[in-house]
mmCIF file of C-alpha atoms and ligand atoms in Angstrom:
data_model
loop_
_atom_site.group_PDB
_atom_site.id
_atom_site.type_symbol
_atom_site.label_atom_id
_atom_site.label_comp_id
_atom_site.label_asym_id
_atom_site.label_seq_id
_atom_site.Cartn_x
_atom_site.Cartn_y
_atom_site.Cartn_z
ATOM 1 C CA UNK A 1 68.141 -144.560 247.602
ATOM 2 C CA UNK A 2 65.734 -143.794 244.756
ATOM 3 C CA UNK A 3 64.140 -140.378 245.105
ATOM 4 C CA UNK A 4 61.452 -138.767 242.973
ATOM 5 C CA UNK A 5 61.903 -134.993 242.849
ATOM 6 C CA UNK A 6 58.907 -133.033 241.583
ATOM 7 C CA UNK A 7 59.806 -129.572 240.273
ATOM 8 C CA UNK A 8 63.437 -130.691 240.121
ATOM 9 C CA UNK A 9 64.280 -128.396 237.194
ATOM 10 C CA UNK A 10 63.410 -125.283 239.231
ATOM 11 C CA UNK A 11 65.564 -123.047 241.394
ATOM 12 C CA UNK A 12 65.587 -124.976 244.671
ATOM 13 C CA UNK A 13 64.897 -128.333 243.022
ATOM 14 C CA UNK A 14 67.942 -128.198 240.724
ATOM 15 C CA UNK A 15 70.262 -127.399 243.649
ATOM 16 C CA UNK A 16 68.741 -130.202 245.702
ATOM 17 C CA UNK A 17 69.129 -132.697 242.858
ATOM 18 C CA UNK A 18 72.862 -131.846 242.657
ATOM 19 C CA UNK A 19 73.258 -132.579 246.379
ATOM 20 C CA UNK A 20 71.246 -135.799 246.095
ATOM 21 C CA UNK A 21 73.283 -137.055 243.136
ATOM 22 C CA UNK A 22 76.516 -136.178 244.910
ATOM 23 C CA UNK A 23 75.283 -138.196 247.898
ATOM 24 C CA UNK A 24 74.843 -141.177 245.518
ATOM 25 C CA UNK A 25 71.055 -141.131 245.418
ATOM 26 C CA UNK A 26 69.306 -142.175 242.241
ATOM 27 C CA UNK A 27 67.098 -139.283 241.143
ATOM 28 C CA UNK A 28 64.028 -139.159 238.933
ATOM 29 C CA UNK A 29 62.698 -135.692 238.168
ATOM 30 C CA UNK A 30 59.151 -134.894 237.162
ATOM 31 C CA UNK A 31 58.614 -131.312 236.034
ATOM 32 C CA UNK A 32 56.268 -129.720 233.490
ATOM 33 C CA UNK A 33 58.896 -127.009 232.789
ATOM 34 C CA UNK A 34 56.245 -124.297 233.279
ATOM 35 C CA UNK A 35 58.791 -122.204 235.182
ATOM 36 C CA UNK A 36 62.114 -123.799 234.325
ATOM 37 C CA UNK A 37 64.437 -124.783 231.525
ATOM 38 C CA UNK A 38 65.793 -128.120 230.317
ATOM 39 C CA UNK A 39 69.221 -126.396 230.361
ATOM 40 C CA UNK A 40 69.105 -126.574 234.136
ATOM 41 C CA UNK A 41 68.967 -130.367 233.911
ATOM 42 C CA UNK A 42 71.963 -130.532 231.565
ATOM 43 C CA UNK A 43 73.920 -128.395 233.935
ATOM 44 C CA UNK A 44 72.905 -130.420 236.965
ATOM 45 C CA UNK A 45 74.372 -133.440 235.139
ATOM 46 C CA UNK A 46 77.510 -131.488 234.257
ATOM 47 C CA UNK A 47 78.105 -130.446 237.897
ATOM 48 C CA UNK A 48 77.277 -133.846 239.370
ATOM 49 C CA UNK A 49 79.022 -136.034 236.790
ATOM 50 C CA UNK A 50 75.821 -138.075 236.461
ATOM 51 C CA UNK A 51 72.450 -137.367 234.968
ATOM 52 C CA UNK A 52 69.146 -137.498 236.785
ATOM 53 C CA UNK A 53 66.335 -139.254 234.930
ATOM 54 C CA UNK A 54 63.763 -136.790 233.681
ATOM 55 C CA UNK A 55 60.078 -137.097 232.830
ATOM 56 C CA UNK A 56 58.338 -134.031 231.457
ATOM 57 C CA UNK A 57 54.908 -134.241 233.062
ATOM 58 C CA UNK A 58 52.515 -132.398 235.288
ATOM 59 C CA UNK A 59 52.038 -133.641 238.853
ATOM 60 C CA UNK A 60 48.271 -133.396 238.290
ATOM 61 C CA UNK A 61 48.591 -136.028 235.543
ATOM 62 C CA UNK A 62 47.737 -139.163 237.497
ATOM 63 C CA UNK A 63 48.480 -141.568 234.654
ATOM 64 C CA UNK A 64 51.931 -140.047 234.103
ATOM 65 C CA UNK A 65 52.726 -140.339 237.821
ATOM 66 C CA UNK A 66 51.517 -143.936 237.879
ATOM 67 C CA UNK A 67 53.851 -144.740 234.969
ATOM 68 C CA UNK A 68 56.769 -143.166 236.834
ATOM 69 C CA UNK A 69 56.034 -145.127 240.014
ATOM 70 C CA UNK A 70 55.571 -148.352 238.066
ATOM 71 C CA UNK A 71 58.852 -147.957 236.226
ATOM 72 C CA UNK A 72 61.088 -146.463 238.935
ATOM 73 C CA UNK A 73 59.548 -147.406 242.296
ATOM 74 C CA UNK A 74 60.933 -144.447 244.220
ATOM 75 C CA UNK A 75 61.295 -144.858 247.986
ATOM 76 C CA UNK A 76 60.669 -141.208 248.798
ATOM 77 C CA UNK A 77 59.444 -138.009 247.156
ATOM 78 C CA UNK A 78 60.742 -134.463 247.509
ATOM 79 C CA UNK A 79 57.886 -132.268 246.326
ATOM 80 C CA UNK A 80 58.862 -128.831 244.995
ATOM 81 C CA UNK A 81 56.455 -128.611 242.041
ATOM 82 C CA UNK A 82 54.033 -125.732 242.330
ATOM 83 C CA UNK A 83 53.451 -122.090 241.548
ATOM 84 C CA UNK A 84 55.040 -119.503 243.830
ATOM 85 C CA UNK A 85 54.403 -115.897 242.755
ATOM 86 C CA UNK A 86 52.393 -114.063 245.405
ATOM 87 C CA UNK A 87 51.056 -111.294 243.114
ATOM 88 C CA UNK A 88 50.070 -113.751 240.390
ATOM 89 C CA UNK A 89 48.247 -115.862 242.987
ATOM 90 C CA UNK A 90 46.001 -112.893 243.791
ATOM 91 C CA UNK A 91 45.161 -112.502 240.082
ATOM 92 C CA UNK A 92 44.820 -116.222 239.284
ATOM 93 C CA UNK A 93 43.837 -117.951 242.532
ATOM 94 C CA UNK A 94 42.267 -120.992 240.866
ATOM 95 C CA UNK A 95 45.443 -121.777 239.021
ATOM 96 C CA UNK A 96 47.288 -121.767 242.377
ATOM 97 C CA UNK A 97 44.728 -123.971 244.107
ATOM 98 C CA UNK A 98 44.694 -126.271 241.092
ATOM 99 C CA UNK A 99 48.474 -126.604 240.677
ATOM 100 C CA UNK A 100 49.507 -126.633 244.300
ATOM 101 C CA UNK A 101 46.653 -128.349 246.114
ATOM 102 C CA UNK A 102 45.317 -130.691 243.418
ATOM 103 C CA UNK A 103 48.901 -131.449 242.398
ATOM 104 C CA UNK A 104 49.845 -132.468 245.937
ATOM 105 C CA UNK A 105 46.658 -134.488 246.488
ATOM 106 C CA UNK A 106 47.163 -136.393 243.217
ATOM 107 C CA UNK A 107 50.803 -137.038 244.048
ATOM 108 C CA UNK A 108 49.931 -138.389 247.511
ATOM 109 C CA UNK A 109 47.202 -140.644 246.103
ATOM 110 C CA UNK A 110 49.615 -142.178 243.631
ATOM 111 C CA UNK A 111 52.300 -142.509 246.319
ATOM 112 C CA UNK A 112 49.839 -144.388 248.556
ATOM 113 C CA UNK A 113 48.778 -146.588 245.649
ATOM 114 C CA UNK A 114 52.399 -147.675 245.180
ATOM 115 C CA UNK A 115 53.187 -147.924 248.900
ATOM 116 C CA UNK A 116 55.618 -144.997 248.884
ATOM 117 C CA UNK A 117 54.897 -143.023 252.059
ATOM 118 C CA UNK A 118 57.921 -140.780 252.593
ATOM 119 C CA UNK A 119 57.437 -137.171 251.579
ATOM 120 C CA UNK A 120 59.408 -133.955 251.993
ATOM 121 C CA UNK A 121 57.229 -130.942 251.214
ATOM 122 C CA UNK A 122 58.271 -127.365 250.304
ATOM 123 C CA UNK A 123 56.379 -125.145 252.664
ATOM 124 C CA UNK A 124 57.179 -121.523 253.335
ATOM 125 C CA UNK A 125 57.669 -118.971 256.088
ATOM 126 C CA UNK A 126 54.727 -117.246 254.449
ATOM 127 C CA UNK A 127 52.497 -119.542 256.588
ATOM 128 C CA UNK A 128 53.404 -117.381 259.605
ATOM 129 C CA UNK A 129 51.691 -114.328 258.077
ATOM 130 C CA UNK A 130 52.726 -111.243 260.053
ATOM 131 C CA UNK A 131 54.596 -112.767 263.001
ATOM 132 C CA UNK A 132 53.949 -111.444 266.492
ATOM 133 C CA UNK A 133 57.182 -112.739 267.979
ATOM 134 C CA UNK A 134 60.668 -112.904 266.470
ATOM 135 C CA UNK A 135 62.543 -115.114 265.876
ATOM 136 C CA UNK A 136 59.758 -117.389 264.631
ATOM 137 C CA UNK A 137 59.429 -120.868 266.117
ATOM 138 C CA UNK A 138 57.464 -123.666 264.474
ATOM 139 C CA UNK A 139 54.643 -123.428 266.989
ATOM 140 C CA UNK A 140 53.972 -119.740 266.222
ATOM 141 C CA UNK A 141 50.422 -119.009 265.013
ATOM 142 C CA UNK A 142 49.879 -119.440 261.282
ATOM 143 C CA UNK A 143 47.808 -117.448 258.827
ATOM 144 C CA UNK A 144 48.155 -116.406 255.228
ATOM 145 C CA UNK A 145 47.532 -113.110 253.496
ATOM 146 C CA UNK A 146 47.300 -114.287 249.888
ATOM 147 C CA UNK A 147 46.165 -117.324 247.845
ATOM 148 C CA UNK A 148 49.730 -118.625 247.400
ATOM 149 C CA UNK A 149 50.264 -118.647 251.166
ATOM 150 C CA UNK A 150 46.885 -120.293 251.676
ATOM 151 C CA UNK A 151 47.847 -123.142 249.342
ATOM 152 C CA UNK A 152 50.865 -123.824 251.567
ATOM 153 C CA UNK A 153 48.749 -123.692 254.723
ATOM 154 C CA UNK A 154 46.043 -125.953 253.271
ATOM 155 C CA UNK A 155 48.595 -128.449 251.979
ATOM 156 C CA UNK A 156 50.242 -128.577 255.409
ATOM 157 C CA UNK A 157 46.820 -129.337 256.936
ATOM 158 C CA UNK A 158 46.075 -131.922 254.268
ATOM 159 C CA UNK A 159 49.365 -133.692 254.959
ATOM 160 C CA UNK A 160 48.742 -133.620 258.723
ATOM 161 C CA UNK A 161 45.321 -135.202 258.125
ATOM 162 C CA UNK A 162 46.907 -137.795 255.874
ATOM 163 C CA UNK A 163 49.416 -138.668 258.576
ATOM 164 C CA UNK A 164 46.672 -138.966 261.201
ATOM 165 C CA UNK A 165 44.690 -141.259 258.906
ATOM 166 C CA UNK A 166 47.697 -143.484 258.247
ATOM 167 C CA UNK A 167 50.677 -143.141 260.616
ATOM 168 C CA UNK A 168 52.837 -145.141 258.213
ATOM 169 C CA UNK A 169 53.370 -141.885 256.361
ATOM 170 C CA UNK A 170 56.648 -140.127 257.137
ATOM 171 C CA UNK A 171 56.367 -136.461 256.256
ATOM 172 C CA UNK A 172 58.656 -133.445 256.605
ATOM 173 C CA UNK A 173 57.076 -130.009 256.206
ATOM 174 C CA UNK A 174 59.997 -127.673 255.557
ATOM 175 C CA UNK A 175 59.220 -123.992 255.953
ATOM 176 C CA UNK A 176 61.758 -122.125 253.867
ATOM 177 C CA UNK A 177 62.666 -118.553 254.654
ATOM 178 C CA UNK A 178 64.188 -116.520 251.763
ATOM 179 C CA UNK A 179 66.403 -118.702 249.549
ATOM 180 C CA UNK A 180 68.964 -116.779 247.473
ATOM 181 C CA UNK A 181 72.374 -117.253 245.855
ATOM 182 C CA UNK A 182 73.382 -120.049 243.520
ATOM 183 C CA UNK A 183 75.616 -123.088 243.208
ATOM 184 C CA UNK A 184 79.292 -122.166 243.636
ATOM 185 C CA UNK A 185 80.017 -123.425 240.079
ATOM 186 C CA UNK A 186 77.974 -120.538 238.705
ATOM 187 C CA UNK A 187 76.223 -123.017 236.380
ATOM 188 C CA UNK A 188 72.800 -123.201 238.034
ATOM 189 C CA UNK A 189 70.870 -120.464 239.778
ATOM 190 C CA UNK A 190 67.621 -118.553 239.959
ATOM 191 C CA UNK A 191 66.215 -117.588 236.563
ATOM 192 C CA UNK A 192 63.041 -115.557 237.023
ATOM 193 C CA UNK A 193 60.950 -114.940 233.924
ATOM 194 C CA UNK A 194 60.549 -111.216 233.190
ATOM 195 C CA UNK A 195 61.151 -108.633 235.877
ATOM 196 C CA UNK A 196 61.971 -110.303 239.191
ATOM 197 C CA UNK A 197 59.474 -110.015 242.043
ATOM 198 C CA UNK A 198 62.012 -110.893 244.714
ATOM 199 C CA UNK A 199 64.697 -108.660 246.138
ATOM 200 C CA UNK A 200 67.876 -110.634 245.476
ATOM 201 C CA UNK A 201 67.481 -111.310 241.736
ATOM 202 C CA UNK A 202 66.290 -107.713 241.335
ATOM 203 C CA UNK A 203 69.417 -106.306 243.017
ATOM 204 C CA UNK A 204 71.584 -108.606 240.977
ATOM 205 C CA UNK A 205 69.996 -107.458 237.688
ATOM 206 C CA UNK A 206 70.467 -103.817 238.703
ATOM 207 C CA UNK A 207 74.130 -104.493 239.530
ATOM 208 C CA UNK A 208 74.760 -105.993 236.077
ATOM 209 C CA UNK A 209 72.932 -103.135 234.363
ATOM 210 C CA UNK A 210 69.850 -104.959 233.101
ATOM 211 C CA UNK A 211 67.576 -102.850 235.294
ATOM 212 C CA UNK A 212 68.203 -99.154 236.059
ATOM 213 C CA UNK A 213 67.464 -99.051 239.765
ATOM 214 C CA UNK A 214 65.901 -100.906 242.660
ATOM 215 C CA UNK A 215 62.653 -99.690 244.196
ATOM 216 C CA UNK A 216 62.884 -100.078 247.969
ATOM 217 C CA UNK A 217 59.367 -100.789 249.173
ATOM 218 C CA UNK A 218 59.062 -98.656 252.301
ATOM 219 C CA UNK A 219 61.593 -97.190 254.723
ATOM 220 C CA UNK A 220 59.244 -96.555 257.632
ATOM 221 C CA UNK A 221 59.055 -100.035 259.168
ATOM 222 C CA UNK A 222 60.104 -100.529 262.777
ATOM 223 C CA UNK A 223 63.421 -102.118 261.745
ATOM 224 C CA UNK A 224 67.102 -101.230 261.962
ATOM 225 C CA UNK A 225 66.912 -98.729 259.064
ATOM 226 C CA UNK A 226 63.175 -98.691 258.293
ATOM 227 C CA UNK A 227 63.377 -101.215 255.430
ATOM 228 C CA UNK A 228 62.030 -104.775 255.512
ATOM 229 C CA UNK A 229 64.086 -107.453 257.252
ATOM 230 C CA UNK A 230 64.234 -111.071 256.027
ATOM 231 C CA UNK A 231 66.114 -114.274 256.770
ATOM 232 C CA UNK A 232 68.050 -114.909 253.542
ATOM 233 C CA UNK A 233 69.377 -118.436 253.238
ATOM 234 C CA UNK A 234 71.896 -119.808 250.728
ATOM 235 C CA UNK A 235 70.043 -122.129 248.336
ATOM 236 C CA UNK A 236 72.730 -124.821 248.757
ATOM 237 C CA UNK A 237 72.233 -124.824 252.545
ATOM 238 C CA UNK A 238 68.513 -125.147 251.893
ATOM 239 C CA UNK A 239 69.119 -128.013 249.443
ATOM 240 C CA UNK A 240 71.219 -129.862 252.030
ATOM 241 C CA UNK A 241 68.348 -129.481 254.514
ATOM 242 C CA UNK A 242 66.316 -131.802 252.255
ATOM 243 C CA UNK A 243 68.937 -134.528 252.496
ATOM 244 C CA UNK A 244 68.919 -134.256 256.286
ATOM 245 C CA UNK A 245 65.109 -134.414 256.247
ATOM 246 C CA UNK A 246 65.148 -137.583 254.104
ATOM 247 C CA UNK A 247 67.649 -139.150 256.507
ATOM 248 C CA UNK A 248 65.433 -138.206 259.427
ATOM 249 C CA UNK A 249 62.367 -139.784 257.774
ATOM 250 C CA UNK A 250 64.281 -142.962 257.001
ATOM 251 C CA UNK A 251 65.222 -143.257 260.690
ATOM 252 C CA UNK A 252 61.920 -142.640 262.438
ATOM 253 C CA UNK A 253 58.248 -142.409 261.529
ATOM 254 C CA UNK A 254 56.175 -139.322 262.132
ATOM 255 C CA UNK A 255 55.419 -135.894 260.763
ATOM 256 C CA UNK A 256 57.974 -133.198 261.418
ATOM 257 C CA UNK A 257 57.668 -129.467 260.748
ATOM 258 C CA UNK A 258 60.896 -127.448 260.561
ATOM 259 C CA UNK A 259 61.976 -123.920 259.786
ATOM 260 C CA UNK A 260 64.846 -123.757 257.308
ATOM 261 C CA UNK A 261 66.438 -120.371 257.883
ATOM 262 C CA UNK A 262 69.658 -118.959 259.293
ATOM 263 C CA UNK A 263 68.173 -117.168 262.291
ATOM 264 C CA UNK A 264 69.685 -113.856 261.144
ATOM 265 C CA UNK A 265 67.727 -111.083 259.436
ATOM 266 C CA UNK A 266 69.062 -108.450 257.014
ATOM 267 C CA UNK A 267 67.313 -105.285 255.871
ATOM 268 C CA UNK A 268 66.834 -104.316 252.227
ATOM 269 C CA UNK A 269 69.513 -101.636 252.543
ATOM 270 C CA UNK A 270 71.915 -104.075 254.203
ATOM 271 C CA UNK A 271 71.371 -106.415 251.256
ATOM 272 C CA UNK A 272 72.037 -103.594 248.787
ATOM 273 C CA UNK A 273 75.249 -102.650 250.612
ATOM 274 C CA UNK A 274 76.484 -106.253 250.790
ATOM 275 C CA UNK A 275 75.775 -106.926 247.113
ATOM 276 C CA UNK A 276 77.472 -103.678 246.002
ATOM 277 C CA UNK A 277 80.539 -104.496 248.059
ATOM 278 C CA UNK A 278 80.871 -108.052 246.753
ATOM 279 C CA UNK A 279 80.110 -107.227 243.104
ATOM 280 C CA UNK A 280 81.996 -103.935 243.025
ATOM 281 C CA UNK A 281 78.956 -102.492 241.200
ATOM 282 C CA UNK A 282 76.708 -99.690 242.208
ATOM 283 C CA UNK A 283 73.090 -100.571 243.016
ATOM 284 C CA UNK A 284 71.126 -97.333 242.657
ATOM 285 C CA UNK A 285 67.830 -97.351 244.519
ATOM 286 C CA UNK A 286 64.776 -95.192 245.101
ATOM 287 C CA UNK A 287 62.557 -95.293 248.172
ATOM 288 C CA UNK A 288 58.974 -96.154 247.198
ATOM 289 C CA UNK A 289 55.781 -96.757 249.182
ATOM 290 C CA UNK A 290 55.326 -100.029 251.027
ATOM 291 C CA UNK A 291 54.346 -103.037 248.889
ATOM 292 C CA UNK A 292 50.842 -104.338 249.657
ATOM 293 C CA UNK A 293 50.889 -107.376 251.925
ATOM 294 C CA UNK A 294 54.514 -106.906 253.053
ATOM 295 C CA UNK A 295 55.541 -107.320 256.669
ATOM 296 C CA UNK A 296 58.276 -105.501 258.598
ATOM 297 C CA UNK A 297 60.455 -108.398 259.654
ATOM 298 C CA UNK A 298 60.616 -112.177 259.412
ATOM 299 C CA UNK A 299 63.403 -114.447 260.589
ATOM 300 C CA UNK A 300 63.591 -117.990 261.856
ATOM 301 C CA UNK A 301 64.444 -119.651 265.071
ATOM 302 C CA UNK A 302 66.314 -122.521 263.357
ATOM 303 C CA UNK A 303 67.084 -124.467 266.543
ATOM 304 C CA UNK A 304 64.406 -127.119 266.030
ATOM 305 C CA UNK A 305 65.850 -128.056 262.610
ATOM 306 C CA UNK A 306 69.231 -128.455 264.262
ATOM 307 C CA UNK A 307 67.792 -130.663 266.981
ATOM 308 C CA UNK A 308 65.462 -132.684 264.770
ATOM 309 C CA UNK A 309 67.404 -132.916 261.497
ATOM 310 C CA UNK A 310 70.961 -132.209 262.622
ATOM 311 C CA UNK A 311 70.969 -129.392 260.075
ATOM 312 C CA UNK A 312 72.005 -125.769 260.227
ATOM 313 C CA UNK A 313 72.883 -123.175 257.594
ATOM 314 C CA UNK A 314 76.646 -122.846 257.084
ATOM 315 C CA UNK A 315 76.940 -120.157 254.407
ATOM 316 C CA UNK A 316 76.878 -116.466 255.272
ATOM 317 C CA UNK A 317 75.662 -113.408 253.390
ATOM 318 C CA UNK A 318 79.018 -112.846 251.697
ATOM 319 C CA UNK A 319 78.922 -116.309 250.115
ATOM 320 C CA UNK A 320 75.279 -115.851 249.091
ATOM 321 C CA UNK A 321 76.212 -112.632 247.262
ATOM 322 C CA UNK A 322 79.411 -114.061 245.745
ATOM 323 C CA UNK A 323 77.663 -117.139 244.391
ATOM 324 C CA UNK A 324 74.605 -115.192 243.208
ATOM 325 C CA UNK A 325 76.862 -112.691 241.444
ATOM 326 C CA UNK A 326 78.933 -115.421 239.757
ATOM 327 C CA UNK A 327 75.705 -116.937 238.396
ATOM 328 C CA UNK A 328 74.444 -113.525 237.216
ATOM 329 C CA UNK A 329 77.722 -112.650 235.491
ATOM 330 C CA UNK A 330 78.002 -115.962 233.675
ATOM 331 C CA UNK A 331 74.322 -116.075 232.695
ATOM 332 C CA UNK A 332 73.190 -112.574 231.885
ATOM 333 C CA UNK A 333 70.001 -113.895 230.263
ATOM 334 C CA UNK A 334 69.616 -116.805 232.669
ATOM 335 C CA UNK A 335 69.265 -120.133 230.867
ATOM 336 C CA UNK A 336 67.701 -118.427 227.839
ATOM 337 C CA UNK A 337 69.903 -118.197 224.778
ATOM 338 C CA UNK A 338 72.265 -120.822 226.162
ATOM 339 C CA UNK A 339 73.024 -124.076 224.358
ATOM 340 C CA UNK A 340 74.699 -125.831 227.211
HETATM 341 P P1 LIG B 401 60.547 -122.781 240.786
HETATM 342 O O1 LIG B 401 59.391 -122.183 240.091
HETATM 343 O O2 LIG B 401 61.921 -122.420 240.324
HETATM 344 O O3 LIG B 401 60.427 -124.379 240.795
HETATM 345 C C1 LIG B 401 59.191 -125.039 240.764
HETATM 346 C C2 LIG B 401 59.277 -126.076 239.641
HETATM 347 O O4 LIG B 401 58.029 -126.795 239.600
HETATM 348 C C3 LIG B 401 59.485 -125.462 238.269
HETATM 349 O O5 LIG B 401 60.531 -126.149 237.605
HETATM 350 C C4 LIG B 401 58.144 -125.664 237.544
HETATM 351 O O6 LIG B 401 58.321 -125.847 236.152
HETATM 352 C C5 LIG B 401 57.618 -126.894 238.242
HETATM 353 N N1 LIG B 401 56.153 -127.007 238.290
HETATM 354 C C6 LIG B 401 55.246 -126.058 238.648
HETATM 355 N N2 LIG B 401 53.992 -126.574 238.604
HETATM 356 C C7 LIG B 401 54.118 -127.866 238.220
HETATM 357 C C8 LIG B 401 53.191 -128.932 238.009
HETATM 358 N N3 LIG B 401 51.883 -128.738 238.186
HETATM 359 N N4 LIG B 401 53.674 -130.138 237.620
HETATM 360 C C9 LIG B 401 54.993 -130.339 237.429
HETATM 361 N N5 LIG B 401 55.914 -129.363 237.612
HETATM 362 C C10 LIG B 401 55.482 -128.154 238.014
HETATM 363 O O7 LIG B 401 60.390 -122.447 242.355
HETATM 364 P P2 LIG B 401 61.409 -122.649 243.547
HETATM 365 O O8 LIG B 401 61.824 -121.304 244.017
HETATM 366 O O9 LIG B 401 62.436 -123.644 243.184
HETATM 367 O O10 LIG B 401 60.402 -123.225 244.627
HETATM 368 C C11 LIG B 401 60.234 -124.606 244.823
HETATM 369 C C12 LIG B 401 59.167 -124.840 245.877
HETATM 370 O O11 LIG B 401 59.550 -124.178 247.078
HETATM 371 C C13 LIG B 401 57.792 -124.289 245.518
HETATM 372 O O12 LIG B 401 56.823 -125.186 245.991
HETATM 373 C C14 LIG B 401 57.730 -122.984 246.276
HETATM 374 O O13 LIG B 401 56.406 -122.627 246.607
HETATM 375 C C15 LIG B 401 58.516 -123.329 247.523
HETATM 376 N N6 LIG B 401 59.105 -122.145 248.177
HETATM 377 C C16 LIG B 401 59.899 -121.306 247.454
HETATM 378 C C17 LIG B 401 60.448 -120.188 248.070
HETATM 379 C C18 LIG B 401 61.284 -119.210 247.295
HETATM 380 O O14 LIG B 401 61.455 -118.088 247.758
HETATM 381 N N7 LIG B 401 61.856 -119.565 246.155
HETATM 382 C C19 LIG B 401 60.204 -119.949 249.425
HETATM 383 C C20 LIG B 401 59.385 -120.835 250.134
HETATM 384 C C21 LIG B 401 58.855 -121.944 249.488
HETATM 385 C C1 LIG B 402 62.160 -109.159 250.509
HETATM 386 C C2 LIG B 402 62.201 -107.707 251.020
HETATM 387 C C3 LIG B 402 60.412 -106.348 250.181
HETATM 388 C C4 LIG B 402 61.623 -106.447 245.993
HETATM 389 C C5 LIG B 402 58.477 -113.709 249.095
HETATM 390 C C6 LIG B 402 57.178 -114.446 249.248
HETATM 391 C C7 LIG B 402 57.331 -115.589 250.201
HETATM 392 C C8 LIG B 402 58.524 -116.481 249.825
HETATM 393 C C9 LIG B 402 59.757 -115.715 249.516
HETATM 394 C C10 LIG B 402 57.732 -118.386 248.639
HETATM 395 C C11 LIG B 402 60.829 -107.156 251.412
HETATM 396 C C12 LIG B 402 61.739 -105.854 249.676
HETATM 397 C C13 LIG B 402 61.557 -106.642 247.361
HETATM 398 C C14 LIG B 402 61.917 -105.149 245.491
HETATM 399 C C15 LIG B 402 62.074 -104.346 247.752
HETATM 400 N N1 LIG B 402 58.253 -117.241 248.636
HETATM 401 N N2 LIG B 402 61.782 -105.613 248.224
HETATM 402 N N3 LIG B 402 62.141 -104.144 246.399
HETATM 403 O O1 LIG B 402 58.362 -110.798 250.313
HETATM 404 O O2 LIG B 402 59.965 -111.815 252.010
HETATM 405 O O3 LIG B 402 58.882 -113.241 250.364
HETATM 406 O O4 LIG B 402 59.471 -114.645 248.624
HETATM 407 O O5 LIG B 402 57.232 -118.994 249.534
HETATM 408 O O6 LIG B 402 56.137 -116.285 250.194
HETATM 409 O O7 LIG B 402 56.209 -113.544 249.749
HETATM 410 O O8 LIG B 402 60.630 -111.706 249.602
HETATM 411 O O9 LIG B 402 62.379 -110.976 248.046
HETATM 412 O O10 LIG B 402 59.979 -110.315 247.585
HETATM 413 O O11 LIG B 402 61.187 -109.270 249.490
HETATM 414 O O12 LIG B 402 62.283 -103.399 248.530
HETATM 415 O O13 LIG B 402 61.968 -104.904 244.285
HETATM 416 O O14 LIG B 402 62.666 -106.875 249.957
HETATM 417 O O15 LIG B 402 59.570 -105.263 250.467
HETATM 418 O O16 LIG B 402 61.031 -106.308 252.507
HETATM 419 P P1 LIG B 402 59.382 -111.784 250.643
HETATM 420 P P2 LIG B 402 61.048 -110.582 248.579
#
């Protein structure tokens, strides 16, 4: 199968491309490299033993997309390309609406023009806002608390409207929980620019000594130890979920919305303890006030993904920490400063 992967040089995209190539798919990547490195693509090829085709372009560039569709005629698209930093989205909302919403609309228009109507979209658990009931099922109420989250909500609505207007479309809306870890080779992983916003890369940079300590944002939530609880999922499990979703779309028409999580939540302090144990390094931390917009707890009911896609997460917290630590140790500066 020929698959176009937008944002395929990024964290989740690069891991998904490895799984696709290993499953004998032909992969074309379109990425503007605004938040990723060409090194990731070299390493994807090294791990997989074959290279994906790569076009450096923006998904808002209609002419570039048309060229790609003309030349490669992909049968399906996995759409990761977009901006994802919550804080930045509050400061630069138009850039988020422009990249995420206009990007997706342009992509879908070009797909329709070339008769390609199978799409897997990267949504997020952020669409559940502050959940009333845990674990979260797909029919829980949605709502967003920041522009980034709103782009995901609006895109989901746009894709539902598209499917209503033309039921030939086959669409999977995958709501990711908190992807962490790295490929077991240690060659690809998460490479945040500057100081990480997310917990796992922050802990990992403290463990290796790049950052002095972790700030724990609040210890007065109604959780096991007062710190925030999240459903961390190994990025390779998440990547495999995309293959199952593509298989599902190939089998039956329709629009399907699935949580991709493990169903198990861990607190910030549980994450610190697990990472320290696996790495053998201390992770000093200081308790700080709550971070604006944070919620107490968020974890998935993943049973619908199992039923609908035949997918469930297989890798536990230990493996997430081991693989994330291997990546951190082998790539202290991420992809920067590396020639291969
Ligand atoms: P990432 O930033 O590592 O990957 C996104 C990729 O898209 C990058 O390579 C970037 O260069 C590219 N890109 C951005 N805008 C583009 C554009 N306009 N045209 C072409 N390429 C563009 O992020 P990620 O963590 O791999 O996330 C992938 C997707 O999953 C995103 O849509 C994100 O919102 C979503 N998501 C991520 C998480 C998470 O915690 N990482 C959770 C839920 C959902
Ligand atoms: C996890 C927990 C923090 C950093 C974000 C986005 C969400 C999704 C995934 C894309 C929370 C605590 C964190 C730190 C801390 N992305 N924390 N110190 O907030 O669940 O989700 O990434 O869709 O949209 O909002 O993930 O890793 O930032 O935080 O104490 O330095 O760790 O308060 O409880 P979050 P996170």
